[in-house]
Amino acid sequence: MKNKKRWLALGLAAVTALSVFAGCGKKEAKDDKGSVYYLNFKPEAAKTWEKIAKKYTEETGVEVKVVTAAAGTYEQTLKSEVAKKNPPTLFQINGPVGYQNWKAYTADLKDTKLYSWLLDQDMAVKDGEGVYGIPFAEEGYGIIYNDEIMQKYFALSDKAVDISSTEEINSFDKLKAVVEDMTAKKDQLGIEGVFASTSLKPGEDWRWQTHLMNLPLNAEYKDKDETNPDKIDFTYNKEYKQIFDLYLNNSVTEAKLLSSKSVDDSMSEFALGKVAMVQNGNWGWGQISGVDGNTVKEESVKFLPIYIGLEGEENQGLCIGTENYMCVNAKVSEADQKATIAFMEWLFNSDEGKAFVTKDLGFIAPFNTFSDEEKPTDPLAKEILKYMADENKANVPWNFTTMPSQTWKDDFGASLLEYAQGSKEWDKVVSDMTEEWATEKANAQ
């Protein structure tokens, strides 16, 4: 009897042990799924990424966390987050310069389906045989205009120009003539200003220190046959100044008040019909359509190239390219890396994922997994696709991925604000930014 009890006790102990191990096995299996933590770059897309994360978790059981960095703070936020116990598994770099800063954290993605799906694999950020950054959206920017207001202007009997449509504006001189005449007639047009606020609040000035600067930078690169110079001359600073002045002098907001204005303010002014034009990209459609009280008709939202007075700009198109490259954190667990890659592949290959990309994010995705019917249908994305297909237009590539650092951008933006407020001479703006370009490039080597 004692032996029987002894064997029974041993059997129960064994069953208990197996139960414990089985429980551990289940926990490990769950952990093997890994998880995803995406540090988002664009505040305007935060709600959409959160919706995508929720849907993917519901479908797969894999946790997806989205954190959005405040405008202009991505590098700083990324540095802080990667030092934490649970760092981002998915983050962005802005191209070759960004890669140099984060190469220790970027996993090689050359064997992923995502890389194999790229329409142009040369777009990826590479180092030797490795692939460390995958572009995920082709985007474009220019001057967004409300065609209803423009048609109202061109119908005026006393307009000061001899053109009759926005399509006839193909140079800075024509743009300037139209804009200044519209400002003089703003009461007739029912607007408060031609351009939306030139947002120069710190962190909200990227439209000027990055996007607008791309045009003179591209022209200088072409002149010198350079792609990533250690120094620049800002050869076309006068051309930059005249378009920037046009924005400042014909804006809904006085220049001295621009230190408090954000991009959201600008997009809201456009959406509410207070202004006729705003410089921004196709990602801005969500901001326009999402404004309460929006009065702009979808069919009236169109793009005009940014003319600054360059030779041959009559054939210029929009600024089209990408600065958004997805990277997988090489320092997180293998399970988290696999989960992150699987999440991206779902987003750019599954029917549900692709619907989010085209309809919610409005991306023109550079992958062969998208058919012609799966391209974005919002008005600004359609304008981008139109310019991309127009062989008579020379679209401007995105060269700001070669800008030396976020510090350089921030300091240039601060100089632009000082100039706008009248406390800094333009020549000093030019000398400061060219000197700091050389310094920051040297520091990065």
Short mmCIF file of C-alpha atoms in Angstrom, two decimals, residues 183 186 192-201 244-262 265-266 269 275 416-417 419-422:
data_model
loop_
_atom_site.label_atom_id
_atom_site.label_comp_id
_atom_site.label_asym_id
_atom_site.label_seq_id
_atom_site.Cartn_x
_atom_site.Cartn_y
_atom_site.Cartn_z
CA THR A 183 -4.21 90.21 -52.62
CA LYS A 186 -9.11 89.73 -51.68
CA GLU A 192 -8.43 86.83 -45.96
CA GLY A 193 -5.17 86.28 -47.81
CA VAL A 194 -3.87 84.44 -50.86
CA PHE A 195 -1.49 82.13 -48.97
CA ALA A 196 -2.07 80.30 -45.71
CA SER A 197 0.15 81.16 -42.74
CA THR A 198 3.87 80.68 -43.33
CA SER A 199 4.23 78.47 -40.24
CA LEU A 200 7.54 79.31 -38.56
CA LYS A 201 6.89 77.96 -35.10
CA PHE A 244 9.58 83.20 -49.57
CA ASP A 245 8.85 86.93 -49.63
CA LEU A 246 5.84 86.28 -51.86
CA TYR A 247 4.48 83.88 -49.23
CA LEU A 248 5.16 86.32 -46.39
CA ASN A 249 3.76 89.41 -48.07
CA ASN A 250 0.55 87.81 -49.34
CA SER A 251 -0.32 85.66 -46.35
CA VAL A 252 -3.36 85.58 -44.11
CA THR A 253 -1.03 86.20 -41.14
CA GLU A 254 1.42 89.04 -40.58
CA ALA A 255 5.09 88.05 -40.61
CA LYS A 256 5.68 89.14 -37.00
CA LEU A 257 3.05 86.66 -35.77
CA LEU A 258 4.40 83.59 -37.58
CA SER A 259 6.41 82.22 -34.63
CA SER A 260 3.17 80.83 -33.20
CA LYS A 261 1.73 79.34 -36.38
CA SER A 262 1.70 75.60 -37.12
CA ASP A 265 -3.18 76.22 -38.70
CA SER A 266 -2.22 76.66 -42.35
CA GLU A 269 -7.12 78.15 -43.13
CA VAL A 275 -7.09 81.45 -48.43
CA LEU A 416 14.12 82.39 -41.57
CA LEU A 417 11.91 83.41 -38.65
CA TYR A 419 14.37 87.38 -41.24
CA ALA A 420 10.57 87.32 -41.41
CA GLN A 421 10.35 89.32 -38.20
CA GLY A 422 12.87 91.88 -39.46
#
